[in-house]
Tab-separated table of C-alpha atoms and ligand atoms in Angstrom:
chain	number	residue	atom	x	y	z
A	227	UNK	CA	-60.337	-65.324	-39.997
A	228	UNK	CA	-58.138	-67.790	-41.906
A	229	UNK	CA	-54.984	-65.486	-42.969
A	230	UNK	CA	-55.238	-64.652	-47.034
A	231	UNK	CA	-52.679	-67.448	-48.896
A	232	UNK	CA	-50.338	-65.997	-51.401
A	233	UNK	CA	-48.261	-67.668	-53.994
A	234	UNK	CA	-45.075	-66.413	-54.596
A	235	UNK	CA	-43.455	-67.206	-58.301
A	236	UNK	CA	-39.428	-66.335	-57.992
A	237	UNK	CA	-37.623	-66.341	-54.491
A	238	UNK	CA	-34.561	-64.272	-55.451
A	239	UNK	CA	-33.243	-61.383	-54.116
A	240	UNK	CA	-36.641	-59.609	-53.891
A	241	UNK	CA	-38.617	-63.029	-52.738
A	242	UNK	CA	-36.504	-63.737	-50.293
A	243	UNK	CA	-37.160	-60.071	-48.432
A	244	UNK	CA	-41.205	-60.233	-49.288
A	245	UNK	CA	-41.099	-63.580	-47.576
A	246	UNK	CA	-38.700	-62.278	-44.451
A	247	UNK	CA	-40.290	-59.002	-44.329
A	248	UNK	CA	-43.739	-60.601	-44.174
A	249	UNK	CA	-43.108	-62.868	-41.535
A	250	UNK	CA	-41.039	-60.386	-39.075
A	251	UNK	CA	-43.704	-57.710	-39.240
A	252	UNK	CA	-46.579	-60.354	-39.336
A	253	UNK	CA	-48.412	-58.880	-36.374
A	254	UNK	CA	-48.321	-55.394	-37.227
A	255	UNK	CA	-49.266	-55.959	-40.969
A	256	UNK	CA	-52.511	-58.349	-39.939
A	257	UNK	CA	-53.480	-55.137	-37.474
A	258	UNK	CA	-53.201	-52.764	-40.516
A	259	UNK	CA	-55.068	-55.078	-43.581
A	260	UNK	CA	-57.624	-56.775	-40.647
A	261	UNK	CA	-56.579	-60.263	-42.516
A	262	UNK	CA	-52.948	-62.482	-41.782
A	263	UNK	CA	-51.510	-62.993	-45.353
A	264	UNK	CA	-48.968	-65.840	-45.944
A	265	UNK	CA	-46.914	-66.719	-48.387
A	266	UNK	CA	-48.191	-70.614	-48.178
A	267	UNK	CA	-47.053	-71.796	-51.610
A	268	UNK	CA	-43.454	-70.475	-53.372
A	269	UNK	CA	-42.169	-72.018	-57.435
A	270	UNK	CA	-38.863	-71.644	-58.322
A	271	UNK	CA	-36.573	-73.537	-60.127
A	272	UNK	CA	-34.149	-73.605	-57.536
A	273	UNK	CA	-35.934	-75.839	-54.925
A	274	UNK	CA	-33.058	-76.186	-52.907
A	275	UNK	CA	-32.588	-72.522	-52.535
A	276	UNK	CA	-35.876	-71.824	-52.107
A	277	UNK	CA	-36.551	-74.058	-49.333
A	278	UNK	CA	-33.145	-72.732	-48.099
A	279	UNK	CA	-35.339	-69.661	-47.517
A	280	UNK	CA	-38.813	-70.765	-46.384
A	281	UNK	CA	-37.959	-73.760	-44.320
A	282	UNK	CA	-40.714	-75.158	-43.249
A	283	UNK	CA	-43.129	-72.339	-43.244
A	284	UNK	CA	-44.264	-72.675	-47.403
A	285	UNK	CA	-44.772	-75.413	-49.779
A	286	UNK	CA	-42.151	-75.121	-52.500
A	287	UNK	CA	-42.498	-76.338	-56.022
A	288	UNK	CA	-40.691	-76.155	-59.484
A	289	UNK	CA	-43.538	-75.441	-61.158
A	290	UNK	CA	-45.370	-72.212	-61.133
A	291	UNK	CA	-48.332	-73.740	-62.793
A	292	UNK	CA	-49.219	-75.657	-59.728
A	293	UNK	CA	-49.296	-72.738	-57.569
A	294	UNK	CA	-51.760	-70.719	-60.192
A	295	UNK	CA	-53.783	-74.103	-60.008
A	296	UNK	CA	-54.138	-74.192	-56.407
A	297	UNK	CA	-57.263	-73.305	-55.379
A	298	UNK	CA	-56.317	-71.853	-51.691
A	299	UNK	CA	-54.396	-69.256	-53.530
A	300	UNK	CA	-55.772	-65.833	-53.555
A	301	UNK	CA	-52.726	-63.708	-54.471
A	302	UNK	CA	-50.408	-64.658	-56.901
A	303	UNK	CA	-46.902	-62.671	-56.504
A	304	UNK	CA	-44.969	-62.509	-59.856
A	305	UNK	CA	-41.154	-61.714	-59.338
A	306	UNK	CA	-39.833	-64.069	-62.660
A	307	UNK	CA	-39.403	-60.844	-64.579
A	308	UNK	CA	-38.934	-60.583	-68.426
A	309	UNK	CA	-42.136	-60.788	-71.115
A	310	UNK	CA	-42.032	-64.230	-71.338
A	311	UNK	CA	-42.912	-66.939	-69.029
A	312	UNK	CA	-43.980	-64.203	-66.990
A	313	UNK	CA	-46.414	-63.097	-69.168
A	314	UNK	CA	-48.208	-66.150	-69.483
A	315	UNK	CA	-48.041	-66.841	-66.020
A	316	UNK	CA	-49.660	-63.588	-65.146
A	317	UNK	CA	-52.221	-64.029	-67.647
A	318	UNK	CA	-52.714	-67.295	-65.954
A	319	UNK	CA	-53.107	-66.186	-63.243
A	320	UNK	CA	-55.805	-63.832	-63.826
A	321	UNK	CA	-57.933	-66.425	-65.848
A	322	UNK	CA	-57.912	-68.329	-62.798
A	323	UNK	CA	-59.335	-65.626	-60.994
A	324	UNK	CA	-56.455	-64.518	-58.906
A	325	UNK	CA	-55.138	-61.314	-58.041
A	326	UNK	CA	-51.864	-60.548	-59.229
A	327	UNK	CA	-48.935	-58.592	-57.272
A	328	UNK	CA	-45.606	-58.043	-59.632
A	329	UNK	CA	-42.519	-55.717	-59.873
A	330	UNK	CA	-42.272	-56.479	-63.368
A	331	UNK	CA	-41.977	-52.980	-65.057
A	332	UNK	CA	-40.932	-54.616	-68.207
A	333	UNK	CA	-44.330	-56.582	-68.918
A	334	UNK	CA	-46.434	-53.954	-67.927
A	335	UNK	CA	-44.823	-50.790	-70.025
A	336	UNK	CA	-45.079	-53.926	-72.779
A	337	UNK	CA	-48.020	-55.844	-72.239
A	338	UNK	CA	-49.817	-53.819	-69.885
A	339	UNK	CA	-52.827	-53.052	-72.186
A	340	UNK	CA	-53.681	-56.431	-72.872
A	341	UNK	CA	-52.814	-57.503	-68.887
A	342	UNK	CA	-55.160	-54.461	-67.700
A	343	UNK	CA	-57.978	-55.547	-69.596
A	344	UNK	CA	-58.108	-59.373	-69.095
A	345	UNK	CA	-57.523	-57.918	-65.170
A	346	UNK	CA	-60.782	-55.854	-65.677
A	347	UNK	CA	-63.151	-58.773	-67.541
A	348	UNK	CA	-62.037	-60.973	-64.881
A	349	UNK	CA	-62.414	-58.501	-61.839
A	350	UNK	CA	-59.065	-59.301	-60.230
A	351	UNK	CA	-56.563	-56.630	-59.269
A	352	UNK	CA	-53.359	-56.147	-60.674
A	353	UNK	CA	-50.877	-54.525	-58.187
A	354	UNK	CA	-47.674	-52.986	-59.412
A	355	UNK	CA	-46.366	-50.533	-56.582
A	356	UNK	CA	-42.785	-52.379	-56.271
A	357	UNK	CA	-42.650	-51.938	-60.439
A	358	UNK	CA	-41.470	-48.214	-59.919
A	359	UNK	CA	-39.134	-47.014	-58.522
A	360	UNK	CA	-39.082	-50.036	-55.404
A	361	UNK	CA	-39.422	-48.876	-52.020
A	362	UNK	CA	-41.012	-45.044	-52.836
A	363	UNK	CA	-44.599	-45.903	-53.074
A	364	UNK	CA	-44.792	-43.229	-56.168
A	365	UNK	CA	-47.685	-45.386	-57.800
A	366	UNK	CA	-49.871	-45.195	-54.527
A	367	UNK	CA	-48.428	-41.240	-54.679
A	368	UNK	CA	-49.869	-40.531	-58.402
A	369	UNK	CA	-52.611	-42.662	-58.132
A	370	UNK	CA	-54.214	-41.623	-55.319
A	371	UNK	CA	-52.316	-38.892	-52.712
A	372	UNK	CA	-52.190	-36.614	-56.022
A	373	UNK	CA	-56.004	-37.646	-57.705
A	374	UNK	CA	-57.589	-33.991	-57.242
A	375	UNK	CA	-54.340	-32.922	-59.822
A	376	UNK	CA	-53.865	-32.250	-63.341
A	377	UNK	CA	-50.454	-33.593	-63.786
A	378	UNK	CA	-48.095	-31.507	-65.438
A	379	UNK	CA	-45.023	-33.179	-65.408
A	380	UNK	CA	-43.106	-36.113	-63.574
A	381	UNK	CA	-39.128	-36.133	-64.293
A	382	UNK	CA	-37.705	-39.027	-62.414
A	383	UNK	CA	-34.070	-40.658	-61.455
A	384	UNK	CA	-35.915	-43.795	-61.680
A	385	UNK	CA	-32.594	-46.243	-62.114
A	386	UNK	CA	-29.955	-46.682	-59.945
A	387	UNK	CA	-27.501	-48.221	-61.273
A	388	UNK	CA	-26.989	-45.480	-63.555
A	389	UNK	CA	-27.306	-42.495	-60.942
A	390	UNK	CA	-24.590	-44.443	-59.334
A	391	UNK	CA	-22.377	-44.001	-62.131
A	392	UNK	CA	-23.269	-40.714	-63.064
A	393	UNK	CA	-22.139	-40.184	-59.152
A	394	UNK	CA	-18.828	-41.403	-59.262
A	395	UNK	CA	-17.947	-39.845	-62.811
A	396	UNK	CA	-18.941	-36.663	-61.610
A	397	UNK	CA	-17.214	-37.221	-57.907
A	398	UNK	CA	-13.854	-39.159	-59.152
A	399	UNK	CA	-13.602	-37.749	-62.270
A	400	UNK	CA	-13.383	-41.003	-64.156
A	401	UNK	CA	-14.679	-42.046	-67.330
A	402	UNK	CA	-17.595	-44.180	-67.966
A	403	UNK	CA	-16.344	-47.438	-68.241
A	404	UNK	CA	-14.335	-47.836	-65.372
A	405	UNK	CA	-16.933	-46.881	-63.450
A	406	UNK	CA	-19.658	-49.781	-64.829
A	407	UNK	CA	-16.992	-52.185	-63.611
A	408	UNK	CA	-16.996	-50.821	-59.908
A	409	UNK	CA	-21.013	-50.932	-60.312
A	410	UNK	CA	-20.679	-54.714	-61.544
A	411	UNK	CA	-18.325	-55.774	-59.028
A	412	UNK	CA	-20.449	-54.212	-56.540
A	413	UNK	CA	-23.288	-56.078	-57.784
A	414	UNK	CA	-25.249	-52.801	-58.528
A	415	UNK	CA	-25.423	-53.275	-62.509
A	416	UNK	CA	-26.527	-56.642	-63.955
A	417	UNK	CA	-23.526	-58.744	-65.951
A	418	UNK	CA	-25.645	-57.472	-68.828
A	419	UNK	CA	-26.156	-53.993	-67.925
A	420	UNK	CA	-27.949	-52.807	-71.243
A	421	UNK	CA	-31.337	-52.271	-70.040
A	422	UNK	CA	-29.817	-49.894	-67.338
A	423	UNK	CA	-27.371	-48.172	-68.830
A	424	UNK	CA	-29.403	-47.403	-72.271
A	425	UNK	CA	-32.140	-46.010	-70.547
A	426	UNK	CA	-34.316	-49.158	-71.069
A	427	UNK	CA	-35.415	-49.927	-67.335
A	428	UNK	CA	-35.928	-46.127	-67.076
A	429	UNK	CA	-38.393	-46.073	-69.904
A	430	UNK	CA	-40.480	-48.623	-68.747
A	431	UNK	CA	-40.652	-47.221	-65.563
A	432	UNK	CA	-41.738	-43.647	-67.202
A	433	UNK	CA	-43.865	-45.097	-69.120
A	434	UNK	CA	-45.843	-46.898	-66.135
A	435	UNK	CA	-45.928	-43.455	-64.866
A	436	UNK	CA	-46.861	-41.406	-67.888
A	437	UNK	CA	-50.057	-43.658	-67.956
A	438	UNK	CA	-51.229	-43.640	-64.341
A	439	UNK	CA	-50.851	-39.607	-64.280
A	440	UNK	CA	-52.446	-39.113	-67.629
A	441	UNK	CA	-55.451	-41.803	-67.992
A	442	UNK	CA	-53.328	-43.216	-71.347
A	443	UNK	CA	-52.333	-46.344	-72.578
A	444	UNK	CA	-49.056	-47.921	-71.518
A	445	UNK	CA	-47.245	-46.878	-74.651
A	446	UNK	CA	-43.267	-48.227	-74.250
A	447	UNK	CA	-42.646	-48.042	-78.382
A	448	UNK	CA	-43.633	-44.764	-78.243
A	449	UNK	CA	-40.673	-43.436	-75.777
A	450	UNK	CA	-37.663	-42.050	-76.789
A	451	UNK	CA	-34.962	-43.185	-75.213
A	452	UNK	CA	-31.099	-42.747	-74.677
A	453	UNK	CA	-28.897	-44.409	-72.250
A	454	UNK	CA	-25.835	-42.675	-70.730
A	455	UNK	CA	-22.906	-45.181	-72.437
A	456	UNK	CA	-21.897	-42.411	-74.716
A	457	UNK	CA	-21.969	-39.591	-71.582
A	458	UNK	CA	-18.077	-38.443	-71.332
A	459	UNK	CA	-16.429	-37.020	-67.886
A	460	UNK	CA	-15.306	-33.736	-69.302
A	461	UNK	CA	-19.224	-33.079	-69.819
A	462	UNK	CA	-19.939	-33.653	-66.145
A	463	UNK	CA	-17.536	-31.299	-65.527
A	464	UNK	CA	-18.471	-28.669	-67.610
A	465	UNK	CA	-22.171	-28.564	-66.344
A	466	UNK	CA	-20.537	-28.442	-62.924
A	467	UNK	CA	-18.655	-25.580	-63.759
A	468	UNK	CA	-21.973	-23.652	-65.069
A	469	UNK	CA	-23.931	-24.904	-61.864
A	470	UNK	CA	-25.434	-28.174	-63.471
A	471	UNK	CA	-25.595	-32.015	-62.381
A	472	UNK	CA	-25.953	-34.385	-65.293
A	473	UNK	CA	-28.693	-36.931	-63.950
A	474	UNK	CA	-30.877	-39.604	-66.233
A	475	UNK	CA	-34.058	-38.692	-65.778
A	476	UNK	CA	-37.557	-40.345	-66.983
A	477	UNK	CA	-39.657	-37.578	-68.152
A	478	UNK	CA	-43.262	-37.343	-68.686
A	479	UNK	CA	-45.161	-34.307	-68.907
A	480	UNK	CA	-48.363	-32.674	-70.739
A	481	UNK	CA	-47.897	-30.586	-73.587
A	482	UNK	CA	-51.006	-27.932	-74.340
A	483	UNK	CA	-48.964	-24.406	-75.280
A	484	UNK	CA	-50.119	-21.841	-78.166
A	485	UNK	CA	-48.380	-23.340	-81.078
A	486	UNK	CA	-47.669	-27.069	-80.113
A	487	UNK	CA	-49.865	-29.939	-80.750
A	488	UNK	CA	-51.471	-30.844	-77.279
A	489	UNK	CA	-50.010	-34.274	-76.121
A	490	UNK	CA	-47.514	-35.944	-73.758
A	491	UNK	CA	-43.846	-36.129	-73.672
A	492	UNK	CA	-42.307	-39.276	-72.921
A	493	UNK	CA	-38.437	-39.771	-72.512
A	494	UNK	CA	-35.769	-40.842	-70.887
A	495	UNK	CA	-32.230	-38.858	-71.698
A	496	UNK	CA	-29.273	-38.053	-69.641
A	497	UNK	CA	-30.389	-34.195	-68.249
A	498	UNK	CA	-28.996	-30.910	-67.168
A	499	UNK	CA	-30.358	-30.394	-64.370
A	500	UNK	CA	-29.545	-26.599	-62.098
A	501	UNK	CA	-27.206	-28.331	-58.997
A	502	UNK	CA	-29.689	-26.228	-56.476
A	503	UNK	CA	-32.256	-28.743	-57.262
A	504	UNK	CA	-33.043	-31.068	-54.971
A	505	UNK	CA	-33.080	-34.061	-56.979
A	506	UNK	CA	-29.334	-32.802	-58.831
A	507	UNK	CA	-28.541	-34.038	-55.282
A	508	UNK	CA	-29.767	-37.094	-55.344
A	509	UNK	CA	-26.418	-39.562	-55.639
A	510	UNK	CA	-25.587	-42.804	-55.442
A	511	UNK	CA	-27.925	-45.814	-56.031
A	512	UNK	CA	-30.795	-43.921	-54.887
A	513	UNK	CA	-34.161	-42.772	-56.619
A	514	UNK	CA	-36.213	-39.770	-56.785
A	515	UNK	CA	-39.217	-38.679	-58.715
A	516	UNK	CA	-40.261	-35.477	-58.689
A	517	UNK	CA	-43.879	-34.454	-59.729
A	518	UNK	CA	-45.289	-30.565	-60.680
A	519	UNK	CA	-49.098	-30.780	-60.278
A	520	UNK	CA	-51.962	-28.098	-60.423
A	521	UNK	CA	-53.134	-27.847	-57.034
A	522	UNK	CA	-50.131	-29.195	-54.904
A	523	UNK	CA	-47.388	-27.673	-56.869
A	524	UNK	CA	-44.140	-29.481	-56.875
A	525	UNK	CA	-43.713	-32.691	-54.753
A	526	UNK	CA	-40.588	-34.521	-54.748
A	527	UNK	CA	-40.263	-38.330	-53.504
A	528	UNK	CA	-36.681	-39.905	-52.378
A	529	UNK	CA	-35.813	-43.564	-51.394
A	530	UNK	CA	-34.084	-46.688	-52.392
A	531	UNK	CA	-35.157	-47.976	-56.126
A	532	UNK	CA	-34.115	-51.563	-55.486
A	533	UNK	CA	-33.279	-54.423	-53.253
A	534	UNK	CA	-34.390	-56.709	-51.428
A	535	UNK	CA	-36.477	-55.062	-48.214
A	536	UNK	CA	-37.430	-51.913	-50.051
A	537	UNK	CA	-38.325	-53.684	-52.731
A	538	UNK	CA	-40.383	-56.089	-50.483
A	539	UNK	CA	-41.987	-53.464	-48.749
A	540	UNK	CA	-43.697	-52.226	-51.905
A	541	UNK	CA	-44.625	-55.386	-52.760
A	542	UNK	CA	-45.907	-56.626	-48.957
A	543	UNK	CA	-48.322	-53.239	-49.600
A	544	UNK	CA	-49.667	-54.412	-52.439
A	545	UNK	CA	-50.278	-57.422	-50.895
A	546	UNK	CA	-52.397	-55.477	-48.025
A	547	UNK	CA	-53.935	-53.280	-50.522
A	548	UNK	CA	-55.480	-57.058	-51.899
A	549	UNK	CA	-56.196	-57.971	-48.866
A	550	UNK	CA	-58.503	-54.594	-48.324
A	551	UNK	CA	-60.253	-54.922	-51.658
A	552	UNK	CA	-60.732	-58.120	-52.370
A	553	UNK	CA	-64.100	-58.372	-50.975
A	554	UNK	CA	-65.159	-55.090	-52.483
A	555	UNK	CA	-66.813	-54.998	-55.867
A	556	UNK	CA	-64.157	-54.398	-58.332
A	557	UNK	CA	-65.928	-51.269	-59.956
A	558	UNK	CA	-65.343	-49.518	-56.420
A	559	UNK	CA	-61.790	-50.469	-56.667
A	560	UNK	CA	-59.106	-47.719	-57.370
A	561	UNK	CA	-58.306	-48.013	-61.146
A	562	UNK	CA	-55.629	-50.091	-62.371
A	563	UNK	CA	-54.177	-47.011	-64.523
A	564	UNK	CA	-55.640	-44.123	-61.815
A	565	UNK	CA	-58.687	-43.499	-64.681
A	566	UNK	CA	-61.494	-45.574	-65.505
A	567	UNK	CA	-61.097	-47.475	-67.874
A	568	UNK	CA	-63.829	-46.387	-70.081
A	569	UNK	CA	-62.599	-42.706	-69.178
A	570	UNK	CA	-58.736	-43.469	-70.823
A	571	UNK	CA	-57.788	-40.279	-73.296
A	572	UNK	CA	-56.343	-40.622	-76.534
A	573	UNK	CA	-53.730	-38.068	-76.286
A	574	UNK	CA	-50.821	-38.246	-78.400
A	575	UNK	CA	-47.121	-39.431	-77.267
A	576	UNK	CA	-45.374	-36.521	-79.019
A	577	UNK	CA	-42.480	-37.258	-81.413
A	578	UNK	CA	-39.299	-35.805	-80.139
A	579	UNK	CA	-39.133	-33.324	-82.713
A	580	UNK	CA	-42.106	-31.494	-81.219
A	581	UNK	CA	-40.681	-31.758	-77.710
A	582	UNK	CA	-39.284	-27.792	-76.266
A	583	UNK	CA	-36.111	-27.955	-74.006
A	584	UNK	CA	-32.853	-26.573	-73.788
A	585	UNK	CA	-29.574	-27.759	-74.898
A	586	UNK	CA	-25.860	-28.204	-73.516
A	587	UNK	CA	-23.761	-28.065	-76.599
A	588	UNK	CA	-20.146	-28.738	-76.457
A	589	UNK	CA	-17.903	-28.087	-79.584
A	590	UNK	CA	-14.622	-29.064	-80.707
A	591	UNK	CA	-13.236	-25.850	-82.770
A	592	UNK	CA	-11.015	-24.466	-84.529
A	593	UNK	CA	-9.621	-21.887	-82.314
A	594	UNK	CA	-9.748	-18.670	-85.139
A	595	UNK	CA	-11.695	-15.482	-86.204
A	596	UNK	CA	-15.435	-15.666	-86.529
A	597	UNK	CA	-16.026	-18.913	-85.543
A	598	UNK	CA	-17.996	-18.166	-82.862
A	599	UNK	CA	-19.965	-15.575	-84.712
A	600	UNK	CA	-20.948	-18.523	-87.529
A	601	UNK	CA	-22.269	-20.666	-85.148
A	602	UNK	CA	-24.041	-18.005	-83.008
A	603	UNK	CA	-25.600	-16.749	-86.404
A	604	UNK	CA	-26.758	-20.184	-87.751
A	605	UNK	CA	-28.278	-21.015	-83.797
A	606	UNK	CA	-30.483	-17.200	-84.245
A	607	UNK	CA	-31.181	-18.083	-87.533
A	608	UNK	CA	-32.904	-21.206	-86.235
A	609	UNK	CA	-34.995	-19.245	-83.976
A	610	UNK	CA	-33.180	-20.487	-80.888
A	611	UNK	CA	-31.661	-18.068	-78.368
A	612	UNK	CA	-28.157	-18.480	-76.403
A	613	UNK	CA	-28.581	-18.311	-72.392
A	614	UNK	CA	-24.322	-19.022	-71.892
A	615	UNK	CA	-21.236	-19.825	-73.545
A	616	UNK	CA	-18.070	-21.357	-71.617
A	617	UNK	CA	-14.864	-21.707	-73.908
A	618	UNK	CA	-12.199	-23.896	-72.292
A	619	UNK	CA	-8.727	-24.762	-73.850
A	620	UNK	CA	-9.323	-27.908	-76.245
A	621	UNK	CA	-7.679	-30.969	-75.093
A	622	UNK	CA	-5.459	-32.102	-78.383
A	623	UNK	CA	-3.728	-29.243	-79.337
A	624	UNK	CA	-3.240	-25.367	-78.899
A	625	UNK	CA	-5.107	-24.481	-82.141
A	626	UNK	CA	-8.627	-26.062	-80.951
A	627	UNK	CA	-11.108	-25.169	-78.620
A	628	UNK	CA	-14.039	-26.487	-76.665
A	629	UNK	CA	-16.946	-24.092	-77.046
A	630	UNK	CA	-19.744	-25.194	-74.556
A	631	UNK	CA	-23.053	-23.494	-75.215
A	632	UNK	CA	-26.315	-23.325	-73.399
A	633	UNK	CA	-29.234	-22.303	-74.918
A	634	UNK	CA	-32.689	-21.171	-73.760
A	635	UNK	CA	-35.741	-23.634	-74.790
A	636	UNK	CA	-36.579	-24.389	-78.618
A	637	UNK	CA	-38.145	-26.791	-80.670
A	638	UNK	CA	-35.884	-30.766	-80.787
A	639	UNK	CA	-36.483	-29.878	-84.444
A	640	UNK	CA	-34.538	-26.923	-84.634
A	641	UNK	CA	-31.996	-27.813	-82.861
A	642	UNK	CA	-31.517	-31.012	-85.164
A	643	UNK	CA	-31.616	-28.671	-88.422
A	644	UNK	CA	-28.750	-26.340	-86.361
A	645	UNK	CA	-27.012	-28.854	-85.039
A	646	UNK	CA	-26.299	-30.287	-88.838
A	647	UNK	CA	-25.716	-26.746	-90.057
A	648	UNK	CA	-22.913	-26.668	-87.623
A	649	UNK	CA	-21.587	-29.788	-87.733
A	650	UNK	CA	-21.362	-28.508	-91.143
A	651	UNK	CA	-18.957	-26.025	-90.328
A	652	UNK	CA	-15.018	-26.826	-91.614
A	653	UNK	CA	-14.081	-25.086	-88.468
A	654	UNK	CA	-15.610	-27.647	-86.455
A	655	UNK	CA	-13.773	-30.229	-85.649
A	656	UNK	CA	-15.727	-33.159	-84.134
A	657	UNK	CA	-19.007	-34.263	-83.827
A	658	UNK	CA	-21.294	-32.691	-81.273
A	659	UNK	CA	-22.043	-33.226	-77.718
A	660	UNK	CA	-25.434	-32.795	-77.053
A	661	UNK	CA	-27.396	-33.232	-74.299
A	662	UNK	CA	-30.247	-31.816	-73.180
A	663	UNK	CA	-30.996	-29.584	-69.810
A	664	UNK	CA	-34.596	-29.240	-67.592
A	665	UNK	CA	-34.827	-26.209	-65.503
A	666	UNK	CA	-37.662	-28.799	-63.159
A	667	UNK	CA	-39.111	-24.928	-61.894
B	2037	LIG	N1	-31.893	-52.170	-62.247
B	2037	LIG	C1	-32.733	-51.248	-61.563
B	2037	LIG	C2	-31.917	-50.060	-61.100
B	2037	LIG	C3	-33.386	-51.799	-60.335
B	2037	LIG	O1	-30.697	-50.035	-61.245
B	2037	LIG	O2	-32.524	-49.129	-60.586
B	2037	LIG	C4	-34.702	-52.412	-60.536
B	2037	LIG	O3	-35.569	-51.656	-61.287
């Protein structure tokens, strides 16, 4: 049988492995989808490059257009990135009947609703493994491996550019900035590193998830999110000393308790998180996604989150997963989102100040009578409980101290209406540290 023809839209870093990967492994990947695939077409702007990389083996254009327009092309593989041109490319794309492979986590958490649905009128897949997370296949994981599950929760290191700074603050001991350089030199973090470091690529990557585990909309406005650019050493080092790694974790997880409204939680926040957990010890550049369900109970999943062959390797099984189903009638397919589509649920993203965790509090003080007592009365006036307290000589002068408290779970709105009553305080004597702590049992 003819092998299936792909298109491939972007050769960068992640092209350039789907395209290697492909054609080392070609034998072994035909014997496992029953079907060749080749990449027969590539658009980039970068010709040169890009022939650079295919030699003679693809057609390469400038213009992605052509590719959508050929009519040999079956799969059309979207690595552009952004919601731009690479949204109307991929809507393109599926007008002209194709089926779509892209690690675009940005359009989907976006766009995705709209992208779904024209995917679903037109009976063409959309395949988004390498979106997540890159080389774990976590969609394939929720989707499918965990389908006889109710989901309760999924809290993720999902970026690594920020796990590797959160690595070598915690292992050097220096502060934040410093340590973005070393990740830019080292080409982990982008010259413009917002999306990582303010949680942004996290979020979009939660909430991918939070939709395939729940049967919900792709809802990225809804998430609350906050990067780790304001996270400061001596914090690190102060969950270390009470047995805590701070990690950046992507959190989704259902909601149904006595007393709360029933809905999901979706957010991505630098996390406490006890250092016997397994994925406290996940360092470096690396990912890991941990998921509580029902039935299985707690599965965790560990690999490398970008780059160029792990990436590829999620996308190249997409690409096989196509190659399976294409034939098939598209209501027998596996759902884009894991639900059908006319089985979605309307279930609320919750605001944050009906989510229930516990807090890391760290307070500047004056270091006199009572003080403690104040802020230990106004916390048990707000309902919420104390699980430790660490003071440690303040770092200006002799007459302040830092007061690091942990406290057991309460309400986000609570905590806010404490946190202001203290701040309140004359006694205390800068603003404070917050950040928030997961038990993941
Ligand atoms: N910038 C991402 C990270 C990789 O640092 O994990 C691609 O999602």
């Amino acid at each position: 049988m003819k092998p299936i023809q792909v298109g491939l839209l972007g050769i960068g870093t992640v092209g350039s492995g789907t395209f290697e990967v492909l054609l080392r492994n070609q034998e072994e990947i035909k014997r496992r989808a029953g079907r060749g695939i080749e990449i027969a077409m590539v658009a980039d702007l970068d010709t040169e490059r890009a022939r650079q990389v295919v030699g003679n083996h693809a057609q390469v254009v400038s213009d992605a257009k052509a590719v959508i327009a050929n009519p040999d092309i079956d799969i059309v593989i979207e690595l552009i990135g952004g919601y731009g041109i690479a949204k109307q490319l991929v809507m393109a794309a599926i007008e002209a009947g194709k089926h779509v492979v892209t690690a675009n986590k940005a359009l989907l958490a976006v766009h995705g609703t709209e992208i779904f649905a024209a995917a679903h009128r037109r009976g063409v897949m959309i395949c988004f493994e390498a979106a997540v997370a890159g080389g774990i296949p976590i969609i394939k994981a929720l989707r499918e491996g965990l389908t006889a599950n109710r989901i309760e929760w999924i809290a993720g290191i999902i970026n690594g550019t920020t796990n590797f700074i959160l690595s070598e603050m915690r292992d050097k001991g220096l502060p934040f900035a410093e340590v973005l350089q070393q990740a830019q030199s080292l080409g982990y973090a982008e010259a413009d590193p917002t999306f990582d470091i303010e949680g942004v690529d996290a979020a979009h990557k939660a909430t991918i998830m939070s939709a395939i585990a729940y049967g919900i909309p792709v809802q990225f406005d809804k998430a609350y999110i906050e990067g780790i650019s304001k996270l400061q050493a001596q914090d690190i080092r102060y969950a270390e000393q009470l047995g805590y790694r701070i990690k950046l974790l992507g959190i989704a997880k259902r909601v149904n308790a006595k007393g709360s409204r029933e809905g999901i939680e979706l957010r991505v926040h630098p996390c406490l998180v006890p250092n016997k957990r397994l994925i406290a010890n996940v360092e470096g550049a690396m990912n890991a996604v941990m998921i509580q369900a029902d039935a299985v109970g707690t599965t965790l999943y560990y690999g490398k989150g970008a780059g160029s062959e792990p990436t590829a390797s999620a996308v190249i099984a997409d690409l096989v997963d196509v190659t399976r189903l294409m034939t098939a009638d598209p209501l027998n397919r596996v759902p884009h989102l894991a639900f059908q589509p006319d089985s979605m649920s309307d279930l609320p993203i919750l605001s944050m100040d009906e989510v229930r965790t516990s807090y890391y509090l760290r307070l500047v003080v004056a270091d006199e009578t009572g003080v403690l007592a104040k802020i230990a009365g106004i916390l048990a006036q707000a309902d919420i409980s104390i699980d430790a307290v660490l003071q440690r000589p303040g770092s200006e002068s002799k007459q302040e101290t830092d007061l690091i408290i942990l406290t057991h779970a309460c309400l986000e709105l609570h905590m806010n209406e404490a946190m202001a009553s203290i701040q309140a305080l004359s006694s205390v004597l800068a603003p404070i540290v917050r950040i928030r702590k997961e038990e993941l049992s």
